[in-house]
XYZ file of C-alpha atoms in Angstrom:
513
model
C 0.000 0.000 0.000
C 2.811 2.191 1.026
C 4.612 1.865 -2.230
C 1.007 2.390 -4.486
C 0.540 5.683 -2.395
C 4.615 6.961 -3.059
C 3.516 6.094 -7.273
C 0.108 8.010 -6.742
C 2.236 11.011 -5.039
C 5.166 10.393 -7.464
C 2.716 10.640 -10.240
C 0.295 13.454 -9.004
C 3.486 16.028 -8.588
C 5.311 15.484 -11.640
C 1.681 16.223 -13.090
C 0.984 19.358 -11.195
C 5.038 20.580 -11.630
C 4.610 19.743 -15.442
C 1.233 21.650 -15.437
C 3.093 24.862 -13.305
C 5.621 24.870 -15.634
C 3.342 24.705 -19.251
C 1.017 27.664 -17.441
C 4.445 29.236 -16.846
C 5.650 29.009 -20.107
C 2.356 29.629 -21.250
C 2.124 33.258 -19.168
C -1.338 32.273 -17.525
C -2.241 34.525 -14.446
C -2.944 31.951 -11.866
C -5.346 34.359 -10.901
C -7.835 33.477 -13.951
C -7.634 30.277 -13.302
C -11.414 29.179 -12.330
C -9.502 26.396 -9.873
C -7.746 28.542 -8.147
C -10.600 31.319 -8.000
C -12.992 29.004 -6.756
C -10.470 27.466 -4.092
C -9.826 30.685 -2.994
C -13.036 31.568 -2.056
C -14.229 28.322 -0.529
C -11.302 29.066 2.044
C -11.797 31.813 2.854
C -15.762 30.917 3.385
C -14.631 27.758 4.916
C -12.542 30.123 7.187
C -15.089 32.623 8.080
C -17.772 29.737 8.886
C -15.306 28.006 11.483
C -14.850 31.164 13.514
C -18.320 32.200 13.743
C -19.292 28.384 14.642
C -16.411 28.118 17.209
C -16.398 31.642 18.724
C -19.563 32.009 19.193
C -20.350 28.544 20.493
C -19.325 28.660 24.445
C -20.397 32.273 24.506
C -24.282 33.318 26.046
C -26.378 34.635 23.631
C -27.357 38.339 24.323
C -24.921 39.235 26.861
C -22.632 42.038 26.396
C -19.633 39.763 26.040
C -21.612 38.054 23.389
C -22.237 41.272 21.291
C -18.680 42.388 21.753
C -16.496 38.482 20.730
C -19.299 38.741 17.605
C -18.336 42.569 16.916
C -14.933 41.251 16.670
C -16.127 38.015 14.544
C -17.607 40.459 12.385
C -14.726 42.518 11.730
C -12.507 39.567 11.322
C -14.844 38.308 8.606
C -15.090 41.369 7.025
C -11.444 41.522 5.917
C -10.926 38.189 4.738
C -14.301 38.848 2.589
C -12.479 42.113 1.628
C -8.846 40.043 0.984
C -10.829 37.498 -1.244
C -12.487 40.027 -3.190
C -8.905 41.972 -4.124
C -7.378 39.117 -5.323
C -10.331 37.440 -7.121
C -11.306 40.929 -8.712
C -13.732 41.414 -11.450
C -17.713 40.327 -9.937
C -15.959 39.328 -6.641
C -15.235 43.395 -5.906
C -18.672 44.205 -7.638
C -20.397 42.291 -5.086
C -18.260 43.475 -2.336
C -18.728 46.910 -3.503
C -22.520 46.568 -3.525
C -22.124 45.055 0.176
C -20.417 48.177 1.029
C -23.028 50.146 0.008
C -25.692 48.601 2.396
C -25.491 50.721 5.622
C -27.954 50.399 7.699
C -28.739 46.680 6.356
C -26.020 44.860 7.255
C -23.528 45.542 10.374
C -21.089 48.486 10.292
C -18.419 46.046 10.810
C -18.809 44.747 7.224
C -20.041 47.990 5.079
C -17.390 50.239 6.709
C -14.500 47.137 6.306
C -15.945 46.792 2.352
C -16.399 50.578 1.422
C -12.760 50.434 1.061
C -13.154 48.471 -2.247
C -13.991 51.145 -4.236
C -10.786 52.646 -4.093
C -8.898 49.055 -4.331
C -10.469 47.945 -8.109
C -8.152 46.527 -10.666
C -6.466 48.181 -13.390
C -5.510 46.717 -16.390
C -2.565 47.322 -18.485
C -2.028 49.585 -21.261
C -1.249 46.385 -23.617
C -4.331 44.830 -22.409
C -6.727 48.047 -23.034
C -4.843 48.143 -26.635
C -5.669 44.534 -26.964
C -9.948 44.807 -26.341
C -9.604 48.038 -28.531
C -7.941 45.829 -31.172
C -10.664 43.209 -30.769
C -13.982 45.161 -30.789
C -12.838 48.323 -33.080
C -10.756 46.658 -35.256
C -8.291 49.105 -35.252
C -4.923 50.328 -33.309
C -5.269 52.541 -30.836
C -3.204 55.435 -32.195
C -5.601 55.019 -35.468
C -8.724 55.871 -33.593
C -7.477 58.882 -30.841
C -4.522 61.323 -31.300
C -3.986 61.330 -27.648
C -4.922 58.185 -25.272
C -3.739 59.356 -21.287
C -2.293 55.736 -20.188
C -3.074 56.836 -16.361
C -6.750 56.015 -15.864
C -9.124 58.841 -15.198
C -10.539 56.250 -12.740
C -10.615 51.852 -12.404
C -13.805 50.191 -11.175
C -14.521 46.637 -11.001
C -15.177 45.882 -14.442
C -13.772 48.282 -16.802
C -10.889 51.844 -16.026
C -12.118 55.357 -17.777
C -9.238 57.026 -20.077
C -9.104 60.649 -21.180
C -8.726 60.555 -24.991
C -8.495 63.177 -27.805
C -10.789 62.665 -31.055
C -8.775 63.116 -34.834
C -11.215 66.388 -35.191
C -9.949 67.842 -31.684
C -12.800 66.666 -29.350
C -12.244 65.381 -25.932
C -13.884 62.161 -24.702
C -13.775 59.721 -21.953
C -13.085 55.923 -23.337
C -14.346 52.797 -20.952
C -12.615 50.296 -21.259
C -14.180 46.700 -20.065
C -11.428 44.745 -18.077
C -10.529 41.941 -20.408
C -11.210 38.848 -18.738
C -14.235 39.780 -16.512
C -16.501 38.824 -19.511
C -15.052 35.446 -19.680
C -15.299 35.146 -15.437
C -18.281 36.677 -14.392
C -20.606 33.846 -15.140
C -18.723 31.056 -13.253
C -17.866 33.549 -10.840
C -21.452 33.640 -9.762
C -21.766 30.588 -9.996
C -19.152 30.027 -7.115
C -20.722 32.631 -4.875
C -24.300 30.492 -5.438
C -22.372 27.093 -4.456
C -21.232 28.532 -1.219
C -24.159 30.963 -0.225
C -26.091 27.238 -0.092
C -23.831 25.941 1.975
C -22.942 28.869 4.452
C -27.322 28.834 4.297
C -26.763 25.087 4.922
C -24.752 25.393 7.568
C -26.399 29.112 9.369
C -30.198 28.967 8.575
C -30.740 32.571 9.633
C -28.538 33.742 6.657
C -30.147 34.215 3.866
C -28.030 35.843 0.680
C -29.163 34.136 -2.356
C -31.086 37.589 -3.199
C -27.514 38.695 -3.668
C -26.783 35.783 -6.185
C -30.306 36.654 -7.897
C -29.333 40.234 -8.410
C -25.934 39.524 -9.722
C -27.034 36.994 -12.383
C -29.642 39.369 -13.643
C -27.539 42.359 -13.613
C -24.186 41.629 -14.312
C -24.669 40.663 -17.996
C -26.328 44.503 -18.370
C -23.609 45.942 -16.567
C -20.999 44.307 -18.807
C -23.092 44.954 -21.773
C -22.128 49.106 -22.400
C -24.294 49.530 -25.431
C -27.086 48.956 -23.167
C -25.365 51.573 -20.681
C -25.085 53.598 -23.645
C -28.761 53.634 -24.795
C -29.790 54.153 -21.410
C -27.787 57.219 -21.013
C -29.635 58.646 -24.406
C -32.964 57.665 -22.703
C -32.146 59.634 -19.914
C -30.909 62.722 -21.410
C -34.493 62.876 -23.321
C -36.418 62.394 -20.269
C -34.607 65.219 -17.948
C -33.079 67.431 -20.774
C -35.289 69.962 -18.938
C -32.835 70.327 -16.093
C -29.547 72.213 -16.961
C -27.761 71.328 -14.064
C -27.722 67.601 -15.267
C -25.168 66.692 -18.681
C -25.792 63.130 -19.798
C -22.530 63.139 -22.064
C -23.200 62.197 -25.763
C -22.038 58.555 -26.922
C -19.949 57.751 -30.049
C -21.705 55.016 -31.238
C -18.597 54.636 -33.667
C -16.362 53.728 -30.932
C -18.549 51.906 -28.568
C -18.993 48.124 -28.130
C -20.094 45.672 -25.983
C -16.956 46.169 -23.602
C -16.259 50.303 -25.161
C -17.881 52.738 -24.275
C -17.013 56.125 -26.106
C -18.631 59.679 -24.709
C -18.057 63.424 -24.485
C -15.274 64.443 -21.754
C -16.927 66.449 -18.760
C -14.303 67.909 -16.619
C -15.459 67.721 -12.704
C -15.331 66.109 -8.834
C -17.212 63.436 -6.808
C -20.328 64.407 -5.717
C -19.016 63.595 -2.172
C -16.196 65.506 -2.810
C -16.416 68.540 -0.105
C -12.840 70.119 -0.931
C -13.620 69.903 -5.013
C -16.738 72.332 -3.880
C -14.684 74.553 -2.006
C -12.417 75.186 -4.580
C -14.600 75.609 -7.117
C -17.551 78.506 -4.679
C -20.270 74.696 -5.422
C -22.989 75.016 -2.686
C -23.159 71.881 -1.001
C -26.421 72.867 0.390
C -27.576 72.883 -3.386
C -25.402 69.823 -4.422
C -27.423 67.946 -1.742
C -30.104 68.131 -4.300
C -29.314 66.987 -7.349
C -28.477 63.437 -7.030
C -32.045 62.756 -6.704
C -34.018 66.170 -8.674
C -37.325 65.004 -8.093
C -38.847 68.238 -6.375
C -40.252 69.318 -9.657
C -43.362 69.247 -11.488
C -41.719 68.050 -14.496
C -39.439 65.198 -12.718
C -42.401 63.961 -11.255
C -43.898 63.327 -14.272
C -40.467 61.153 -15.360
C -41.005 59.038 -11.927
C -44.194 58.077 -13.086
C -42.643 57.269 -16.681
C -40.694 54.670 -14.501
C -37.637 56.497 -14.040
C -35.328 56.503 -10.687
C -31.827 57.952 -10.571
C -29.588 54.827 -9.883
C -26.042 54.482 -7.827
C -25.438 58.250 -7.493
C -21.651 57.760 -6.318
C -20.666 55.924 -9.360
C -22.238 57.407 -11.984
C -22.624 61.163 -10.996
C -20.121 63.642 -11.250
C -20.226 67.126 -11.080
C -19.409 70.166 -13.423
C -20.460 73.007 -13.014
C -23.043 72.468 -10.956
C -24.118 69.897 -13.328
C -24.714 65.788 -12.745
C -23.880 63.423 -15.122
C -26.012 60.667 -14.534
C -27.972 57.041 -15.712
C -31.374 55.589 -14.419
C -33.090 52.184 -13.820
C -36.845 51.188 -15.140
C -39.584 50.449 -12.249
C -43.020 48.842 -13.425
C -45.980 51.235 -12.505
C -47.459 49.172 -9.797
C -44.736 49.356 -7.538
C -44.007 52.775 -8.006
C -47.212 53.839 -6.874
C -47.208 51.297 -3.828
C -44.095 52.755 -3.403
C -45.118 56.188 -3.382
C -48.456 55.448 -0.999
C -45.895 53.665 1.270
C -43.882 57.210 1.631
C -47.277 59.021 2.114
C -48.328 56.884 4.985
C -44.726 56.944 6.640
C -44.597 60.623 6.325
C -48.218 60.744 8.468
C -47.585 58.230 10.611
C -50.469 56.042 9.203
C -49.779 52.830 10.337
C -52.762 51.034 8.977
C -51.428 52.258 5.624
C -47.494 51.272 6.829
C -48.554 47.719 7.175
C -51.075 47.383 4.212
C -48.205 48.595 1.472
C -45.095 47.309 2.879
C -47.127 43.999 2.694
C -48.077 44.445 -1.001
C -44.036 45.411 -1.741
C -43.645 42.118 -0.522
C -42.735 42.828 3.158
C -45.383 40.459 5.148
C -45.400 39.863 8.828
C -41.717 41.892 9.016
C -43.334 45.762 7.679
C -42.311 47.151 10.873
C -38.408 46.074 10.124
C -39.126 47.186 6.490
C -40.243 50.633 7.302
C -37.036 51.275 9.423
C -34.722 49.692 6.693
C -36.481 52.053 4.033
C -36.473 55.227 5.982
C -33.367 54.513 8.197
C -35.477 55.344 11.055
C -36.474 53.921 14.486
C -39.797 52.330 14.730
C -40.069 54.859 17.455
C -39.986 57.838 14.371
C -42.113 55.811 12.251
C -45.129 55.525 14.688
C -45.108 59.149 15.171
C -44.325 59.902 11.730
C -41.183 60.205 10.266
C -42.316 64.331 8.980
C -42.480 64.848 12.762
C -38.958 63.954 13.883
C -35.926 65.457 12.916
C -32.927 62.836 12.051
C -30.360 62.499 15.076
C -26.702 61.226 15.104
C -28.347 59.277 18.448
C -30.455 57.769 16.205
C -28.158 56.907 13.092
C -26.373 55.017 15.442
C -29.228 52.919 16.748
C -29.913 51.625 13.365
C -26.735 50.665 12.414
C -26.668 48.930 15.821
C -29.852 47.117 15.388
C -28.519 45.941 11.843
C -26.501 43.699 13.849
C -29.107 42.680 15.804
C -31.430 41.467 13.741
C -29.277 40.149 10.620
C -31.311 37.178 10.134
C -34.594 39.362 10.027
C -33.450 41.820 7.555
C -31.240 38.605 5.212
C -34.748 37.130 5.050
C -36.583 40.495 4.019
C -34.123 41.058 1.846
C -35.165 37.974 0.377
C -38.919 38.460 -0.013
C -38.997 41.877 -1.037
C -38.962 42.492 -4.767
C -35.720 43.227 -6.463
C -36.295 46.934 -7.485
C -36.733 47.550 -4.193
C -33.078 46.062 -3.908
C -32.315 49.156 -5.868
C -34.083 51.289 -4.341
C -32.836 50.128 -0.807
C -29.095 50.669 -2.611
C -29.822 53.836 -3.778
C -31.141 55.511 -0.506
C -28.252 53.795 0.991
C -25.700 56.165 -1.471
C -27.571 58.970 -1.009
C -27.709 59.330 2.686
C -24.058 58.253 2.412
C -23.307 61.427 0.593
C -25.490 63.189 2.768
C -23.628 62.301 5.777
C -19.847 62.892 3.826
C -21.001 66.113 2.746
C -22.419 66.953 6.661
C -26.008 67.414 4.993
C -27.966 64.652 6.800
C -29.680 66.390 9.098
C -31.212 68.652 6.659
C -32.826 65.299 5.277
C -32.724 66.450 1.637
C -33.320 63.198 0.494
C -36.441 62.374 2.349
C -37.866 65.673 1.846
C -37.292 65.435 -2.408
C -38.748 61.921 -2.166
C -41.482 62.946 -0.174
C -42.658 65.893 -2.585
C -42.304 63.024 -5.295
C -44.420 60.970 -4.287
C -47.004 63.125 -3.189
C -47.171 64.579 -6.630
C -46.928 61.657 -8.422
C -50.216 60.082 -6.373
C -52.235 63.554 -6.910
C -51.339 63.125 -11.033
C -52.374 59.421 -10.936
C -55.556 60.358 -9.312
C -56.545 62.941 -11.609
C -55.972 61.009 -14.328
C -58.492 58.285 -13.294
C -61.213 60.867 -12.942
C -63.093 63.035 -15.087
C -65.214 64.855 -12.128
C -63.892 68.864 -12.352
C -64.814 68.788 -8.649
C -62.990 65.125 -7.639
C -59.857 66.706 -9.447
C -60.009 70.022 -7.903
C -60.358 68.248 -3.876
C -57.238 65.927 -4.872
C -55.224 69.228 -6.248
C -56.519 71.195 -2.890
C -55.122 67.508 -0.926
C -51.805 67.513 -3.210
C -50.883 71.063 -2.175
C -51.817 70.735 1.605
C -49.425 67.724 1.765
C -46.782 69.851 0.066
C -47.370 72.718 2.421
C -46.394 70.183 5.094
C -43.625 69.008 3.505
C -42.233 73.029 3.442
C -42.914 73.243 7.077
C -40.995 69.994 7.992
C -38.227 71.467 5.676
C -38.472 75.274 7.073
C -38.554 73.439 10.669
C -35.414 71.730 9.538
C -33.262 74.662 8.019
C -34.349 76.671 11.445
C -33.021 74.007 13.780
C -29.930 73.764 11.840
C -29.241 77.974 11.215
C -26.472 79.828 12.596
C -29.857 82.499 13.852
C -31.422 79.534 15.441
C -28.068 78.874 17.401
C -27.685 82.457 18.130
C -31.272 82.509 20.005
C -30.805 79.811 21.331
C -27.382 80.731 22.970
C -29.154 84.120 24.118
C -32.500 82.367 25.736
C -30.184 80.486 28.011
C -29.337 84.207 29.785
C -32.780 85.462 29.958
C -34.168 85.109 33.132
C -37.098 82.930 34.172
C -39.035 82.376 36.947
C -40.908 79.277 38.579
């Protein structure tokens, strides 16, 4: 027996050395290879799993030493799932990315540990952006641009933005898809479905597959940029109205599958509070355009399905102006959606339950409302129009995201998946909010709020004919907004440098008992 297993192992490594040494020769990243992809990730799973079963295990549920050894299980986690995502790249930092984004969803060990990924994406080489260039446009590179920067304007997870100049003089902004992330992304997913079943298998409570759905019905859009392309075009229809928003034009000419050609707009991050400085930007107006959905007009485009989408990665600013893309929401969730924000904003809890049920909520609407409205159930019984946000209270959420992890994974999980993006997206926003020290003024709930008020008031009209049913729902539309200028008025008061200033002076007035 001994001398069969010394053949087997004599055998099996002069296979795997001749093997190294042909992928050697051969100049194959180990990197791409799906083998080592997939073994690094189950791991690192298999890693994480053992120290939440085995940490946890002789510790009393609910105590404060239990909270604190998971903190630290958390955070422990949390980099390993950040390590495995840098070095698989492509979908694995998509994913991680879109983690990162989910404050107030999942603990702050994780989000805060993963929002570091968007500064950590790949970038591919200048022979390898030559190479897709060469592939989808048939020509060299120096044949299509008369200038091509090498340094990236910017990498992301699946493709690096390059500053180019056009044979006729114009500027424009060339994506570039990463070269092999087409070729990976599918099996990729496939590897993240494999072990989400077994880390369900093994933890009931956690439930992630929504996170495999929404990958393997997004990703091939996302790595499809013609469909980016006609989007943006869609867009710049719909809101051409607004002149602090530039949709930049597309060169269909130079744009494939994995190219995506359009007009140069010079500019900062939207969350970028030194860019404003320098350049006299108002962050109190910035605040507003991620989502510009106060007006009449806009109003009319959320009912035409439209919803700005992942503000932090596709908007920029320029002059004041936004460059950004949108998503598509069928009609009966966006006005569920909309009678969901009415009721929260009036504390009507009959109508809380009866729409978070029909977006798919059930028995957990309560949990719902606070994961919508990053709000205590506290604020949502009184009405969310009637409480002004708190840091206090920020940090109660994110606590309770700990707390009840299993809750909100199985939520996540019945809920429909545009409310995924919408969950994202309010995610971003107040996460700009709170970088660019605007969260208190609630900007974001206050634009969403006038929304959806208008947008019920314009259904309802147009389902009646009655001159007198259509003037009692115009007479309702503008009482709400009234409201909603009081909360905001309220808001900008608390927050003024004359509020302070009374404030400060009231406390030397005398009183009496």
């Amino acid at each position: 027996m001994a001398v069969r297993l010394l053949k087997v192992s004599s055998v099996a490594t002069a296979v795997l050395a001749s093997s190294g040494f042909y992928l050697y020769s051969k100049n194959v990243d180990f990197n791409d290879l799906s083998i080592v992809r997939f073994g690094r990730a189950a791991a690192t799973t298999a890693v994480i799993s053992y120290d939440y079963l085995t940490t946890l295990r002789d510790v009393q549920y609910g105590t404060e030493e239990y909270w604190a050894v998971k903190s630290k299980v958390h955070r422990r986690s949390a980099e390993r799932l950040r390590d495995l995502c840098c070095s698989n790249r492509g979908t694995f930092i998509k994913v991680g990315q879109h983690l990162g984004a989910l404050d107030y969803l999942l603990p702050e060990e994780y989000t805060s540990t993963l929002k570091v990924l968007h500064s950590r994406a790949p970038q591919s080489s200048m022979e390898e952006i030559r190479q897709v260039i060469r592939e989808d446009l048939g020509k060299e590179l120096s044949d299509l641009f008369i200038q091509f920067e090498e340094k990236p304007q910017g990498a992301a997870s699946l493709a690096q933005v390059h500053k180019a100049v056009l044979p006729d003089g114009r500027t424009v902004a060339v994506k570039v898809q990463h070269p092999k992330v087409q070729h990976q992304s599918s099996k990729d997913i496939v590897v993240m479905e494999f072990l989400l079943q077994v880390v369900h298998w093994l933890f009931p409570d956690f439930a992630f597959m929504w996170l495999v759905e929404e990958a393997k019905k997004n990703m091939p859009l996302e790595l499809d940029f013609l469909n980016e392309g006609r989007n943006a075009e869609k867009i710049a229809d719909m809101l051409k109205q607004f002149k602090f928003l530039k949709i930049p034009k597309i060169h269909w000419d130079l744009s494939t599958k994995r190219i995506l050609t359009m007009d140069y707009a010079e500019g900062g991050q939207v969350n970028d509070r030194e860019y404003m400085r320098r350049n006299g930007i108002n962050v109190n107006e910035v605040r507003e355009m991620p989502l510009p959905l106060q007006n009449s007009k806009t109003e009319h485009q959320f009912l035409r399905n439209t919803l700005n989408s992942s503000p932090t990665n596709n908007t920029c600013l320029s002059s004041k102006q936004v460059v950004s893309l949108s998503k598509v929401l069928n009609q009966d969730f966006r006005l569920d959606y909309c009678r969901l924000w009415q009721s929260l904003i009036k504390g009507d809890l009959k109508g809380i339950e009866r729409y978070s049920r029909r977006l798919g909520a059930g028995d957990l609407y309560p949990l719902f409302a606070c994961v919508l409205t990053a709000r205590s159930w506290k604020s949502v019984n009184v009405g969310i129009s009637q409480t002004p946000v708190t840091q206090s209270e920020d940090v109660e959420i994110q606590t309770n995201a700990a707390l009840y992890l299993p809750q909100i994974s199985e939520l996540l999980n019945r809920i429909p998946r545009q409310m995924l993006l919408l969950l994202k997206t309010n995610d971003l926003l107040r996460g700009i909010e709170t970088i660019l020290q605007t969260r208190a003024s609630s900007s974001s709930f206050i634009n969403m709020s006038r929304c959806c008020t208008r947008a019920i008031a314009r259904h309802k009209r147009s389902k009646t004919k009655s001159r007198t049913r259509r003037l009692q729902i115009s007479l309702s539309e503008h009482w709400s907004l009234c409201q909603i200028g009081l909360y905001e008025l309220m808001v900008w008061l608390r927050s003024s440098t004359l509020a302070r200033w009374v404030c400060y002076l009231l406390n030397f007035l005398p009183y009496t008992n």
